[in-house]
Each structure stands twice: as structure tokens, then as C-alpha cells.
PDB file of C-alpha atoms in Angstrom:
ATOM      1  CA  MET E  25       7.381  16.925   9.376  1.00 47.00           C
ATOM      2  CA  PRO E  26      11.056  17.746   9.894  1.00 50.00           C
ATOM      3  CA  HIS E  27      11.213  21.351  10.815  1.00 50.00           C
ATOM      4  CA  ASP E  28      14.056  22.183  13.105  1.00 50.00           C
ATOM      5  CA  GLY E  29      13.962  25.956  12.984  1.00 47.00           C
ATOM      6  CA  HIS E  30      17.735  26.307  12.859  1.00 51.00           C
ATOM      7  CA  ASP E  31      17.542  28.771  10.048  1.00 48.00           C
ATOM      8  CA  HIS E  32      15.222  31.611  10.783  1.00 58.00           C
ATOM      9  CA  ASP E  33      15.841  33.559   7.612  1.00 70.00           C
ATOM     10  CA  HIS E  34      15.450  30.812   5.061  1.00 77.00           C
ATOM     11  CA  GLN E  35      13.728  27.513   4.753  1.00 79.00           C
ATOM     12  CA  ALA E  36      14.934  24.116   5.903  1.00 84.00           C
ATOM     13  CA  VAL E  37      16.225  22.040   3.012  1.00 87.00           C
ATOM     14  CA  PRO E  38      14.081  18.885   2.693  1.00 88.00           C
ATOM     15  CA  SER E  39      15.514  15.417   3.225  1.00 93.00           C
ATOM     16  CA  ASP E  40      17.419  13.671   0.446  1.00 94.00           C
ATOM     17  CA  PRO E  41      14.505  11.462  -0.674  1.00 95.00           C
ATOM     18  CA  ALA E  42      12.189  14.469  -0.623  1.00 95.00           C
ATOM     19  CA  LEU E  43      14.576  16.335  -2.947  1.00 96.00           C
ATOM     20  CA  ARG E  44      14.866  13.320  -5.250  1.00 97.00           C
ATOM     21  CA  VAL E  45      11.080  13.209  -5.514  1.00 96.00           C
ATOM     22  CA  LYS E  46      10.924  16.944  -6.227  1.00 95.00           C
ATOM     23  CA  ALA E  47      13.562  16.556  -8.931  1.00 96.00           C
ATOM     24  CA  LEU E  48      11.644  13.677 -10.528  1.00 96.00           C
ATOM     25  CA  GLU E  49       8.371  15.527 -10.404  1.00 95.00           C
ATOM     26  CA  THR E  50       9.888  18.681 -11.899  1.00 95.00           C
ATOM     27  CA  LEU E  51      11.612  16.803 -14.708  1.00 95.00           C
ATOM     28  CA  LEU E  52       8.570  14.702 -15.579  1.00 95.00           C
ATOM     29  CA  THR E  53       6.238  17.678 -15.448  1.00 95.00           C
ATOM     30  CA  GLU E  54       8.552  19.596 -17.800  1.00 93.00           C
ATOM     31  CA  LYS E  55       8.461  16.627 -20.169  1.00 94.00           C
ATOM     32  CA  GLY E  56       4.692  16.532 -20.006  1.00 95.00           C
ATOM     33  CA  LEU E  57       4.731  13.020 -18.552  1.00 95.00           C
ATOM     34  CA  VAL E  58       3.236  14.014 -15.227  1.00 95.00           C
ATOM     35  CA  ASP E  59       0.239  16.183 -14.492  1.00 94.00           C
ATOM     36  CA  PRO E  60       0.567  17.597 -10.964  1.00 93.00           C
ATOM     37  CA  ALA E  61      -3.238  17.806 -10.636  1.00 95.00           C
ATOM     38  CA  ALA E  62      -3.491  14.089 -11.363  1.00 95.00           C
ATOM     39  CA  LEU E  63      -0.929  13.418  -8.630  1.00 95.00           C
ATOM     40  CA  ASP E  64      -2.999  15.436  -6.160  1.00 94.00           C
ATOM     41  CA  GLU E  65      -6.099  13.463  -7.082  1.00 94.00           C
ATOM     42  CA  ILE E  66      -4.309  10.154  -6.518  1.00 94.00           C
ATOM     43  CA  VAL E  67      -2.960  11.216  -3.128  1.00 93.00           C
ATOM     44  CA  ASP E  68      -6.351  12.531  -2.048  1.00 91.00           C
ATOM     45  CA  THR E  69      -8.032   9.295  -3.092  1.00 90.00           C
ATOM     46  CA  TYR E  70      -5.723   7.095  -1.049  1.00 90.00           C
ATOM     47  CA  GLU E  71      -5.429   9.407   1.936  1.00 88.00           C
ATOM     48  CA  HIS E  72      -9.116  10.159   2.302  1.00 85.00           C
ATOM     49  CA  ARG E  73     -11.455   8.209   0.071  1.00 85.00           C
ATOM     50  CA  VAL E  74     -10.406   4.586  -0.222  1.00 88.00           C
ATOM     51  CA  GLY E  75     -10.008   2.345   2.776  1.00 90.00           C
ATOM     52  CA  PRO E  76     -11.043  -0.908   4.428  1.00 94.00           C
ATOM     53  CA  ARG E  77     -14.604   0.336   4.787  1.00 93.00           C
ATOM     54  CA  ASN E  78     -15.032  -0.555   1.101  1.00 94.00           C
ATOM     55  CA  GLY E  79     -13.976  -4.146   1.671  1.00 96.00           C
ATOM     56  CA  ALA E  80     -16.140  -4.360   4.773  1.00 97.00           C
ATOM     57  CA  ARG E  81     -19.168  -3.513   2.646  1.00 96.00           C
ATOM     58  CA  VAL E  82     -18.233  -6.253   0.178  1.00 97.00           C
ATOM     59  CA  VAL E  83     -17.894  -8.797   2.986  1.00 98.00           C
ATOM     60  CA  ALA E  84     -21.144  -7.741   4.690  1.00 98.00           C
ATOM     61  CA  LYS E  85     -22.977  -8.102   1.411  1.00 98.00           C
ATOM     62  CA  ALA E  86     -21.398 -11.502   0.807  1.00 98.00           C
ATOM     63  CA  TRP E  87     -22.605 -12.617   4.250  1.00 98.00           C
ATOM     64  CA  SER E  88     -26.133 -11.318   3.658  1.00 97.00           C
ATOM     65  CA  ASP E  89     -26.777 -12.064   0.024  1.00 97.00           C
ATOM     66  CA  PRO E  90     -26.062 -15.589  -1.283  1.00 97.00           C
ATOM     67  CA  ALA E  91     -26.496 -14.488  -4.893  1.00 98.00           C
ATOM     68  CA  TYR E  92     -23.850 -11.788  -4.377  1.00 98.00           C
ATOM     69  CA  LEU E  93     -21.493 -14.307  -2.800  1.00 98.00           C
ATOM     70  CA  GLU E  94     -21.945 -16.509  -5.833  1.00 98.00           C
ATOM     71  CA  ARG E  95     -21.075 -13.603  -8.124  1.00 98.00           C
ATOM     72  CA  LEU E  96     -17.978 -12.904  -6.019  1.00 97.00           C
ATOM     73  CA  ARG E  97     -16.919 -16.534  -6.438  1.00 98.00           C
ATOM     74  CA  THR E  98     -17.431 -16.411 -10.190  1.00 97.00           C
ATOM     75  CA  ASP E  99     -15.945 -12.989 -10.927  1.00 96.00           C
ATOM     76  CA  ALA E 100     -14.891 -11.017  -7.890  1.00 96.00           C
ATOM     77  CA  THR E 101     -13.612  -8.067  -9.942  1.00 95.00           C
ATOM     78  CA  ALA E 102     -17.069  -7.539 -11.466  1.00 95.00           C
ATOM     79  CA  ALA E 103     -18.972  -8.195  -8.235  1.00 96.00           C
ATOM     80  CA  ILE E 104     -16.801  -5.695  -6.345  1.00 95.00           C
ATOM     81  CA  ALA E 105     -17.255  -3.162  -9.146  1.00 95.00           C
ATOM     82  CA  GLU E 106     -21.027  -3.446  -8.602  1.00 95.00           C
ATOM     83  CA  LEU E 107     -20.435  -1.537  -5.364  1.00 95.00           C
ATOM     84  CA  GLY E 108     -18.417   1.071  -7.206  1.00 92.00           C
ATOM     85  CA  TYR E 109     -14.959  -0.148  -6.245  1.00 92.00           C
ATOM     86  CA  GLU E 110     -12.634  -0.599  -9.175  1.00 86.00           C
ATOM     87  CA  GLY E 111      -8.914  -1.233  -9.278  1.00 76.00           C
ATOM     88  CA  ARG E 112      -6.726   1.384 -10.859  1.00 76.00           C
ATOM     89  CA  GLN E 113      -4.417  -1.018 -12.640  1.00 69.00           C
ATOM     90  CA  GLY E 114      -7.253  -3.266 -13.763  1.00 63.00           C
ATOM     91  CA  GLU E 115      -6.013  -6.014 -11.526  1.00 78.00           C
ATOM     92  CA  HIS E 116      -7.949  -9.199 -11.125  1.00 91.00           C
ATOM     93  CA  MET E 117      -9.654  -9.678  -7.753  1.00 95.00           C
ATOM     94  CA  VAL E 118     -10.121 -13.109  -6.207  1.00 96.00           C
ATOM     95  CA  ILE E 119     -11.873 -13.898  -2.948  1.00 97.00           C
ATOM     96  CA  ALA E 120     -10.598 -16.444  -0.453  1.00 98.00           C
ATOM     97  CA  GLU E 121     -13.366 -17.664   1.845  1.00 98.00           C
ATOM     98  CA  ASN E 122     -12.650 -18.753   5.379  1.00 98.00           C
ATOM     99  CA  THR E 123     -14.598 -21.789   6.535  1.00 97.00           C
ATOM    100  CA  ASP E 124     -14.640 -24.085   9.565  1.00 96.00           C
ATOM    101  CA  THR E 125     -11.725 -25.960   8.015  1.00 97.00           C
ATOM    102  CA  VAL E 126      -9.765 -23.340   6.048  1.00 97.00           C
ATOM    103  CA  HIS E 127      -8.189 -20.060   7.104  1.00 98.00           C
ATOM    104  CA  ASN E 128      -6.828 -17.821   4.361  1.00 98.00           C
ATOM    105  CA  MET E 129      -4.083 -15.260   4.678  1.00 97.00           C
ATOM    106  CA  VAL E 130      -2.685 -12.839   2.104  1.00 97.00           C
ATOM    107  CA  VAL E 131       0.865 -11.622   1.581  1.00 96.00           C
ATOM    108  CA  CYS E 132       2.934 -10.123  -1.201  1.00 93.00           C
ATOM    109  CA  THR E 133       6.346 -11.745  -1.064  1.00 92.00           C
ATOM    110  CA  LEU E 134       7.697  -9.635  -3.938  1.00 89.00           C
ATOM    111  CA  CYS E 135       6.872  -6.148  -2.701  1.00 86.00           C
ATOM    112  CA  SER E 136       3.512  -5.003  -1.348  1.00 87.00           C
ATOM    113  CA  CYS E 137       0.745  -5.790  -3.839  1.00 90.00           C
ATOM    114  CA  TYR E 138      -2.545  -5.257  -2.073  1.00 92.00           C
ATOM    115  CA  PRO E 139      -6.212  -4.831  -3.082  1.00 92.00           C
ATOM    116  CA  TRP E 140      -6.236  -1.026  -2.920  1.00 90.00           C
ATOM    117  CA  SER E 141      -9.755  -0.603  -4.239  1.00 90.00           C
ATOM    118  CA  VAL E 142     -11.241  -2.458  -1.278  1.00 94.00           C
ATOM    119  CA  LEU E 143      -8.657  -1.983   1.476  1.00 93.00           C
ATOM    120  CA  GLY E 144      -6.864   1.268   0.673  1.00 91.00           C
ATOM    121  CA  LEU E 145      -3.087   1.254   1.030  1.00 90.00           C
ATOM    122  CA  PRO E 146      -1.383  -1.492   3.032  1.00 91.00           C
ATOM    123  CA  PRO E 147      -0.468  -1.038   6.691  1.00 90.00           C
ATOM    124  CA  VAL E 148       3.186  -0.749   7.617  1.00 87.00           C
ATOM    125  CA  TRP E 149       3.444  -4.330   8.866  1.00 92.00           C
ATOM    126  CA  TYR E 150       2.125  -5.734   5.579  1.00 93.00           C
ATOM    127  CA  LYS E 151       5.046  -4.090   3.782  1.00 90.00           C
ATOM    128  CA  SER E 152       7.575  -5.199   6.384  1.00 90.00           C
ATOM    129  CA  ASP E 153      10.306  -7.644   5.539  1.00 88.00           C
ATOM    130  CA  ALA E 154       9.371  -9.754   8.561  1.00 91.00           C
ATOM    131  CA  TYR E 155       5.800 -10.282   7.431  1.00 94.00           C
ATOM    132  CA  ARG E 156       6.688 -10.830   3.783  1.00 92.00           C
ATOM    133  CA  SER E 157       9.318 -13.413   4.591  1.00 90.00           C
ATOM    134  CA  ARG E 158       7.556 -15.219   7.424  1.00 94.00           C
ATOM    135  CA  ALA E 159       3.968 -15.390   6.176  1.00 95.00           C
ATOM    136  CA  VAL E 160       4.787 -18.202   3.762  1.00 94.00           C
ATOM    137  CA  ILE E 161       7.272 -20.103   5.948  1.00 95.00           C
ATOM    138  CA  ASP E 162       5.463 -19.877   9.258  1.00 96.00           C
ATOM    139  CA  PRO E 163       1.904 -18.644   8.801  1.00 96.00           C
ATOM    140  CA  ARG E 164       0.716 -20.082  12.110  1.00 96.00           C
ATOM    141  CA  GLY E 165       3.511 -18.279  13.929  1.00 95.00           C
ATOM    142  CA  VAL E 166       2.547 -15.021  12.243  1.00 96.00           C
ATOM    143  CA  LEU E 167      -1.098 -15.552  13.122  1.00 96.00           C
ATOM    144  CA  ALA E 168      -0.117 -16.210  16.738  1.00 95.00           C
ATOM    145  CA  ASP E 169       1.703 -12.856  16.772  1.00 94.00           C
ATOM    146  CA  PHE E 170      -1.589 -11.291  15.720  1.00 95.00           C
ATOM    147  CA  GLY E 171      -3.351 -13.099  18.551  1.00 94.00           C
ATOM    148  CA  ILE E 172      -5.015 -15.660  16.293  1.00 94.00           C
ATOM    149  CA  ARG E 173      -4.689 -19.261  17.444  1.00 92.00           C
ATOM    150  CA  LEU E 174      -6.127 -21.851  15.112  1.00 91.00           C
ATOM    151  CA  SER E 175      -6.731 -25.477  15.950  1.00 91.00           C
ATOM    152  CA  ASP E 176      -4.500 -27.948  14.117  1.00 92.00           C
ATOM    153  CA  GLU E 177      -7.442 -29.212  12.077  1.00 94.00           C
ATOM    154  CA  ILE E 178      -7.757 -25.872  10.326  1.00 96.00           C
ATOM    155  CA  GLU E 179      -5.722 -25.648   7.166  1.00 97.00           C
ATOM    156  CA  VAL E 180      -3.948 -22.327   6.613  1.00 97.00           C
ATOM    157  CA  ARG E 181      -3.716 -21.216   3.001  1.00 97.00           C
ATOM    158  CA  VAL E 182      -1.375 -18.381   2.120  1.00 97.00           C
ATOM    159  CA  TRP E 183      -2.058 -16.406  -1.054  1.00 97.00           C
ATOM    160  CA  ASP E 184       0.754 -14.457  -2.682  1.00 95.00           C
ATOM    161  CA  SER E 185      -0.554 -11.268  -4.292  1.00 93.00           C
ATOM    162  CA  THR E 186       0.933 -10.082  -7.541  1.00 89.00           C
ATOM    163  CA  ALA E 187       0.558  -7.115  -9.848  1.00 85.00           C
ATOM    164  CA  GLU E 188      -2.136  -9.061 -11.691  1.00 87.00           C
ATOM    165  CA  THR E 189      -4.046 -10.836  -8.931  1.00 92.00           C
ATOM    166  CA  ARG E 190      -5.130  -9.458  -5.573  1.00 94.00           C
ATOM    167  CA  TYR E 191      -6.945 -11.414  -2.905  1.00 96.00           C
ATOM    168  CA  LEU E 192      -9.675 -10.412  -0.490  1.00 97.00           C
ATOM    169  CA  VAL E 193     -10.282 -12.750   2.431  1.00 98.00           C
ATOM    170  CA  ILE E 194     -13.929 -13.235   3.317  1.00 98.00           C
ATOM    171  CA  PRO E 195     -13.796 -13.874   7.064  1.00 98.00           C
ATOM    172  CA  GLN E 196     -16.330 -16.133   8.708  1.00 97.00           C
ATOM    173  CA  ARG E 197     -19.514 -14.454   9.807  1.00 97.00           C
ATOM    174  CA  PRO E 198     -19.486 -14.218  13.609  1.00 96.00           C
ATOM    175  CA  ALA E 199     -22.079 -16.087  15.622  1.00 95.00           C
ATOM    176  CA  GLY E 200     -25.080 -14.203  16.923  1.00 94.00           C
ATOM    177  CA  THR E 201     -25.315 -11.817  13.969  1.00 96.00           C
ATOM    178  CA  GLU E 202     -28.412 -13.274  12.318  1.00 93.00           C
ATOM    179  CA  GLY E 203     -30.582 -10.226  12.868  1.00 91.00           C
ATOM    180  CA  LEU E 204     -28.036  -7.603  11.733  1.00 95.00           C
ATOM    181  CA  ALA E 205     -28.388  -5.477   8.619  1.00 96.00           C
ATOM    182  CA  GLU E 206     -25.526  -5.094   6.135  1.00 96.00           C
ATOM    183  CA  ASP E 207     -24.444  -1.766   7.619  1.00 94.00           C
ATOM    184  CA  GLN E 208     -24.217  -3.277  11.066  1.00 95.00           C
ATOM    185  CA  LEU E 209     -22.392  -6.322   9.744  1.00 97.00           C
ATOM    186  CA  ALA E 210     -19.844  -4.094   7.992  1.00 96.00           C
ATOM    187  CA  ASP E 211     -18.874  -2.672  11.397  1.00 95.00           C
ATOM    188  CA  LEU E 212     -17.683  -6.135  12.403  1.00 96.00           C
ATOM    189  CA  VAL E 213     -15.316  -6.500   9.461  1.00 97.00           C
ATOM    190  CA  THR E 214     -11.823  -5.300  10.328  1.00 96.00           C
ATOM    191  CA  ARG E 215      -9.064  -4.622   7.839  1.00 96.00           C
ATOM    192  CA  ASP E 216      -6.956  -7.415   9.291  1.00 96.00           C
ATOM    193  CA  SER E 217      -9.828  -9.886   8.959  1.00 97.00           C
ATOM    194  CA  MET E 218      -9.811  -9.220   5.206  1.00 98.00           C
ATOM    195  CA  ILE E 219      -6.031  -9.812   5.006  1.00 97.00           C
ATOM    196  CA  GLY E 220      -6.429 -12.947   7.090  1.00 97.00           C
ATOM    197  CA  THR E 221      -4.368 -11.780  10.051  1.00 97.00           C
ATOM    198  CA  GLY E 222      -7.530 -11.230  12.058  1.00 96.00           C
ATOM    199  CA  VAL E 223     -11.085 -12.453  12.371  1.00 96.00           C
ATOM    200  CA  ALA E 224     -14.313 -10.510  12.239  1.00 97.00           C
ATOM    201  CA  LEU E 225     -15.425  -8.940  15.515  1.00 96.00           C
ATOM    202  CA  SER E 226     -18.320 -10.244  17.536  1.00 95.00           C
ATOM    203  CA  PRO E 227     -21.153  -7.749  18.038  1.00 93.00           C
ATOM    204  CA  ALA E 228     -19.992  -7.359  21.650  1.00 91.00           C
ATOM    205  CA  GLU E 229     -16.421  -6.552  20.551  1.00 90.00           C
ATOM    206  CA  ALA E 230     -17.750  -4.002  18.064  1.00 88.00           C
ATOM    207  CA  GLY E 231     -19.731  -2.367  20.859  1.00 81.00           C
ATOM    208  CA  ARG E 232     -23.130  -3.358  19.567  1.00 60.00           C
TER     209      ARG E 232
ATOM    210  CA  MET T  16      14.895 -15.667   1.880  1.00 38.00           C
ATOM    211  CA  PRO T  17      16.803 -14.350   4.862  1.00 40.00           C
ATOM    212  CA  SER T  18      17.941 -16.963   7.326  1.00 40.00           C
ATOM    213  CA  ASP T  19      16.652 -14.904  10.224  1.00 41.00           C
ATOM    214  CA  THR T  20      12.969 -15.722  10.024  1.00 40.00           C
ATOM    215  CA  ARG T  21      12.240 -15.668  13.724  1.00 41.00           C
ATOM    216  CA  ARG T  22      11.848 -11.933  14.059  1.00 43.00           C
ATOM    217  CA  ALA T  23       8.467 -11.004  15.375  1.00 47.00           C
ATOM    218  CA  VAL T  24       6.041  -9.310  13.056  1.00 50.00           C
ATOM    219  CA  PRO T  25       5.242  -5.856  14.421  1.00 44.00           C
ATOM    220  CA  ALA T  26       2.041  -5.824  16.425  1.00 41.00           C
ATOM    221  CA  PRO T  27      -1.017  -4.877  14.408  1.00 41.00           C
ATOM    222  CA  VAL T  28      -1.876  -1.212  14.633  1.00 39.00           C
ATOM    223  CA  PRO T  29      -5.521  -0.321  15.027  1.00 40.00           C
ATOM    224  CA  MET T  30      -6.968   1.291  11.928  1.00 40.00           C
ATOM    225  CA  PRO T  31      -7.301   3.855  10.576  1.00 52.00           C
ATOM    226  CA  GLU T  32      -3.683   4.372   9.810  1.00 66.00           C
ATOM    227  CA  ARG T  33      -2.267   7.143   7.693  1.00 75.00           C
ATOM    228  CA  PRO T  34      -0.781   5.620   4.572  1.00 82.00           C
ATOM    229  CA  PHE T  35       2.051   8.151   4.291  1.00 89.00           C
ATOM    230  CA  GLU T  36       4.308   9.578   6.965  1.00 89.00           C
ATOM    231  CA  GLU T  37       5.625  12.412   4.834  1.00 91.00           C
ATOM    232  CA  PRO T  38       4.362  14.249   1.752  1.00 92.00           C
ATOM    233  CA  TRP T  39       7.244  13.087  -0.467  1.00 95.00           C
ATOM    234  CA  GLN T  40       6.139   9.491   0.088  1.00 95.00           C
ATOM    235  CA  ALA T  41       2.663  10.330  -1.146  1.00 94.00           C
ATOM    236  CA  GLN T  42       4.098  12.152  -4.182  1.00 96.00           C
ATOM    237  CA  ALA T  43       6.367   9.237  -5.043  1.00 97.00           C
ATOM    238  CA  PHE T  44       3.480   6.826  -4.707  1.00 96.00           C
ATOM    239  CA  ALA T  45       1.250   8.971  -6.894  1.00 96.00           C
ATOM    240  CA  MET T  46       3.906   9.345  -9.611  1.00 97.00           C
ATOM    241  CA  ALA T  47       4.253   5.579  -9.991  1.00 96.00           C
ATOM    242  CA  VAL T  48       0.476   5.122 -10.135  1.00 95.00           C
ATOM    243  CA  HIS T  49       0.035   8.021 -12.561  1.00 96.00           C
ATOM    244  CA  LEU T  50       2.815   6.890 -14.914  1.00 96.00           C
ATOM    245  CA  SER T  51       1.395   3.365 -15.009  1.00 93.00           C
ATOM    246  CA  GLU T  52      -2.025   4.803 -15.828  1.00 92.00           C
ATOM    247  CA  THR T  53      -0.658   6.935 -18.614  1.00 94.00           C
ATOM    248  CA  GLY T  54       1.160   3.900 -19.978  1.00 93.00           C
ATOM    249  CA  LEU T  55       4.826   4.767 -19.499  1.00 94.00           C
ATOM    250  CA  PHE T  56       5.162   1.380 -17.811  1.00 94.00           C
ATOM    251  CA  THR T  57       2.809  -1.372 -16.741  1.00 92.00           C
ATOM    252  CA  TRP T  58       2.077  -2.068 -13.116  1.00 92.00           C
ATOM    253  CA  ALA T  59       3.671  -5.490 -13.534  1.00 91.00           C
ATOM    254  CA  GLU T  60       6.875  -3.793 -14.697  1.00 94.00           C
ATOM    255  CA  TRP T  61       6.639  -1.530 -11.686  1.00 94.00           C
ATOM    256  CA  THR T  62       6.247  -4.331  -9.137  1.00 93.00           C
ATOM    257  CA  GLU T  63       9.060  -6.279 -10.751  1.00 94.00           C
ATOM    258  CA  THR T  64      11.449  -3.322 -10.555  1.00 96.00           C
ATOM    259  CA  PHE T  65      10.373  -2.391  -7.048  1.00 96.00           C
ATOM    260  CA  GLY T  66      10.629  -6.015  -5.900  1.00 94.00           C
ATOM    261  CA  THR T  67      14.148  -6.202  -7.318  1.00 95.00           C
ATOM    262  CA  VAL T  68      15.197  -3.022  -5.508  1.00 96.00           C
ATOM    263  CA  LEU T  69      13.775  -4.350  -2.234  1.00 94.00           C
ATOM    264  CA  SER T  70      15.485  -7.694  -2.575  1.00 93.00           C
ATOM    265  CA  MET T  71      18.822  -6.074  -3.480  1.00 95.00           C
ATOM    266  CA  ALA T  72      18.575  -3.922  -0.352  1.00 94.00           C
ATOM    267  CA  ARG T  73      17.744  -6.946   1.766  1.00 91.00           C
ATOM    268  CA  THR T  74      20.664  -8.914   0.345  1.00 92.00           C
ATOM    269  CA  ALA T  75      22.958  -5.990   1.090  1.00 94.00           C
ATOM    270  CA  GLY T  76      21.694  -5.962   4.683  1.00 93.00           C
ATOM    271  CA  ARG T  77      20.149  -2.521   4.326  1.00 92.00           C
ATOM    272  CA  PRO T  78      16.797  -1.613   5.922  1.00 89.00           C
ATOM    273  CA  VAL T  79      13.699  -2.159   3.837  1.00 88.00           C
ATOM    274  CA  ASP T  80      10.913  -1.214   6.235  1.00 86.00           C
ATOM    275  CA  GLY T  81       9.251   2.035   7.228  1.00 82.00           C
ATOM    276  CA  ALA T  82      10.762   5.168   5.677  1.00 83.00           C
ATOM    277  CA  ALA T  83      13.323   2.960   3.898  1.00 92.00           C
ATOM    278  CA  TYR T  84      10.466   1.295   2.029  1.00 93.00           C
ATOM    279  CA  TRP T  85       9.561   4.610   0.423  1.00 94.00           C
ATOM    280  CA  GLU T  86      13.200   5.435  -0.352  1.00 96.00           C
ATOM    281  CA  HIS T  87      13.388   2.161  -2.267  1.00 96.00           C
ATOM    282  CA  TRP T  88      10.166   3.175  -3.996  1.00 96.00           C
ATOM    283  CA  VAL T  89      11.909   6.358  -5.206  1.00 97.00           C
ATOM    284  CA  THR T  90      14.965   4.359  -6.300  1.00 97.00           C
ATOM    285  CA  ALA T  91      12.739   2.006  -8.315  1.00 97.00           C
ATOM    286  CA  LEU T  92      11.045   4.983  -9.933  1.00 97.00           C
ATOM    287  CA  GLU T  93      14.421   6.497 -10.888  1.00 97.00           C
ATOM    288  CA  MET T  94      15.612   3.156 -12.277  1.00 96.00           C
ATOM    289  CA  LEU T  95      12.508   2.491 -14.342  1.00 96.00           C
ATOM    290  CA  LEU T  96      12.480   6.036 -15.733  1.00 96.00           C
ATOM    291  CA  ALA T  97      16.197   5.850 -16.533  1.00 95.00           C
ATOM    292  CA  ALA T  98      15.567   2.575 -18.367  1.00 94.00           C
ATOM    293  CA  ARG T  99      12.895   4.377 -20.402  1.00 93.00           C
ATOM    294  CA  GLY T 100      15.362   7.175 -21.183  1.00 93.00           C
ATOM    295  CA  GLU T 101      13.111   9.657 -19.398  1.00 92.00           C
ATOM    296  CA  ALA T 102      15.203  10.586 -16.367  1.00 89.00           C
ATOM    297  CA  GLU T 103      18.941  10.804 -16.795  1.00 89.00           C
ATOM    298  CA  LYS T 104      20.981  10.998 -13.640  1.00 91.00           C
ATOM    299  CA  PRO T 105      22.746  14.320 -14.397  1.00 93.00           C
ATOM    300  CA  ALA T 106      19.425  16.058 -15.074  1.00 93.00           C
ATOM    301  CA  LEU T 107      17.979  14.745 -11.820  1.00 94.00           C
ATOM    302  CA  GLU T 108      21.088  15.684  -9.845  1.00 94.00           C
ATOM    303  CA  ALA T 109      20.979  19.220 -11.228  1.00 94.00           C
ATOM    304  CA  LEU T 110      17.300  19.610 -10.360  1.00 94.00           C
ATOM    305  CA  LYS T 111      17.848  18.213  -6.913  1.00 94.00           C
ATOM    306  CA  GLU T 112      20.596  20.730  -6.243  1.00 94.00           C
ATOM    307  CA  ALA T 113      18.461  23.524  -7.703  1.00 92.00           C
ATOM    308  CA  TRP T 114      15.643  22.654  -5.299  1.00 92.00           C
ATOM    309  CA  ALA T 115      18.005  22.522  -2.330  1.00 91.00           C
ATOM    310  CA  GLU T 116      19.365  25.927  -3.330  1.00 91.00           C
ATOM    311  CA  ALA T 117      15.856  27.321  -3.710  1.00 90.00           C
ATOM    312  CA  TYR T 118      15.061  26.256  -0.135  1.00 89.00           C
ATOM    313  CA  ARG T 119      18.289  27.742   1.157  1.00 88.00           C
ATOM    314  CA  THR T 120      17.645  31.082  -0.492  1.00 88.00           C
ATOM    315  CA  THR T 121      13.884  31.533  -0.189  1.00 85.00           C
ATOM    316  CA  PRO T 122      12.801  33.576   2.818  1.00 83.00           C
ATOM    317  CA  HIS T 123      10.440  32.053   5.338  1.00 81.00           C
ATOM    318  CA  GLY T 124       6.798  32.406   4.469  1.00 78.00           C
ATOM    319  CA  THR T 125       7.428  32.565   0.735  1.00 81.00           C
ATOM    320  CA  PRO T 126       6.559  29.600  -1.487  1.00 83.00           C
ATOM    321  CA  VAL T 127       9.707  27.836  -2.658  1.00 84.00           C
ATOM    322  CA  ARG T 128      10.004  27.876  -6.443  1.00 86.00           C
ATOM    323  CA  LEU T 129      12.628  26.823  -8.894  1.00 82.00           C
ATOM    324  CA  GLY T 130      14.377  29.347 -11.083  1.00 71.00           C
ATOM    325  CA  ALA T 131      13.450  32.328  -8.917  1.00 49.00           C
ATOM    326  CA  SER T 132      17.063  33.429  -8.721  1.00 44.00           C
TER     327      SER T 132
END
């Protein structure tokens, strides 16, 4: 936090955007359009309660339970809601399954649409201009920057998220994980693997 | 699309990552979510406005990443609320100045409030 201590008697004036936000919040609260308690709840949810662990549970279940995978394919929004994860704006969830021949990757070229209910809020790089502009033009180059090198036979599909439709990549299940329970499998599922800029960890990489 | 597409994507950061760097970013985020939930605008209207603000900034050669991303978020919120007739510029400017004044005149250790003077 900016706190320079120049003024010992009074308080440091916040930055310009911070003041603009305070002005908006004050005005909207006065008009009854904003409930400060509701704002606190939203911030708390996304700072502490919702994150990629949710998506990892969805993926681990999809790997372990063929019937669940089938439900995800048919209606991902409903199948994800079975685990208690529901989108705030009622957006439609779609899964994109990686296979031996297809690698999926998700971007939002417009702004930063992202499946909050399963991944939390997007990382800084997902919102960056570089990622948003390059993911569609040069997905293999972007993947290489993330340390992912795919053979030429693998087709890369890029999915552009919107306000209405959000994608969750189901990474391939790593080899040597046959005996693992869902909880253990979930530890292998990284956030980036569910955006498609990573792959799931091997048990050795996850320290198992 | 910008012609300069060769810039490297920043290296992935290991999770977990804090979603907000500063409290005002979290508040701005929450206001947009809250107002879409209460129906003042739809989320599609939000993303369209925000996307337009981002692309205007990019076209003008201004930064769009990091802290700038959240400043554009605030701009989009102001624009959408102004379009709804719910946040006129003079009212916001006056409140902004009132808050700045409240910080300047509130002693350390005391909660900063509006209209205390």
C-alpha cells in the first residue's frame, strides 16, 4: 500500500483511481444502488474462497468418473454446479478436453472473461495485452513461452471466452496415476493446465 | 490487433496469486459484479463497455496491463453508470475532492469519513 509518511499529522491522500472508486461507492451507496456489505462479501469470496482448487476438483472427478465426464460434456454448467460451484452471472460453462491429438487453450480477446466459479479471478498474464493479442495469432509461440512444446501433429484449438460462455480445459490425465484417489488427482491439476497454458503435473512433480 | 505481436507473454507466476494489488481494485471489481447482480446492467453490457475502454486505450498507445487494467475498469464503470444517468461527472468530481479533503484533514489514527468538517 502507498504510505509514504510525509505527513505525520494527517493522512496520505489516496491515489487518483482510489479516490474515483471512493467517489463512485459513496454516490451509489447514497442512491441505494450499492450495499457496502454486499461489496465486502464479493471481495471476500474472490480473495479467499474461490480459486483453481474448485476446477481441480472438477477435473479430478472427470478423470475418475466416466459418468461425470459425460455429464460435463452434455451440460458443464449443471455438472459443475453438482460440486457446488455456480457462476455469478449465470454464464454458460463449456469444457474443452485435451486428447492425444488436440490441445485446447482459452483466452478472452475482448477483455478478461474467465470461469471465476472454477478458477477464481484471472492471473495478471491472462489479462495482459500480450496474451490476449497473441493467443489467437500464435498459440504455439505462447505455449512455448509457458514451456509447453507440442508436436506438430497436435492441433491447437483456441477458445475465446465471452460474457456468456466460459471454457474450462480438461487436461490429459498424467501417466502413472491409475491408483490415485480424486483428492490426490486434484493435486496434479494446476490452474494453467485448466487454461491450457500448462499440463497436469506428474505425481513426481507434485511431490507424491 | 496491434502490429507488435512478438512481445513475450510474461512468465507464468506460480499460484496462488493475489487477485488484487490494492483495495480500490477489489472495490471496483465488486461494484461491477454487484451492479450486474442487482440488474443495473448485464454482464454482457459490462464486458462490452470494458472491452471498448481497453481497446481505445490500446489504440491510443496507453498501457492496459497491471494497475492500468484496473484504472480502465474504473473508467468503464464510470462510463456505464453515466450512460444510465446514475453517476454524473460533476457529482463524482465533488465527491472525489471531498474524500481527498477528508484525508488531508483527518488526524492519523482516526477513521476517514466524509462530511466530518
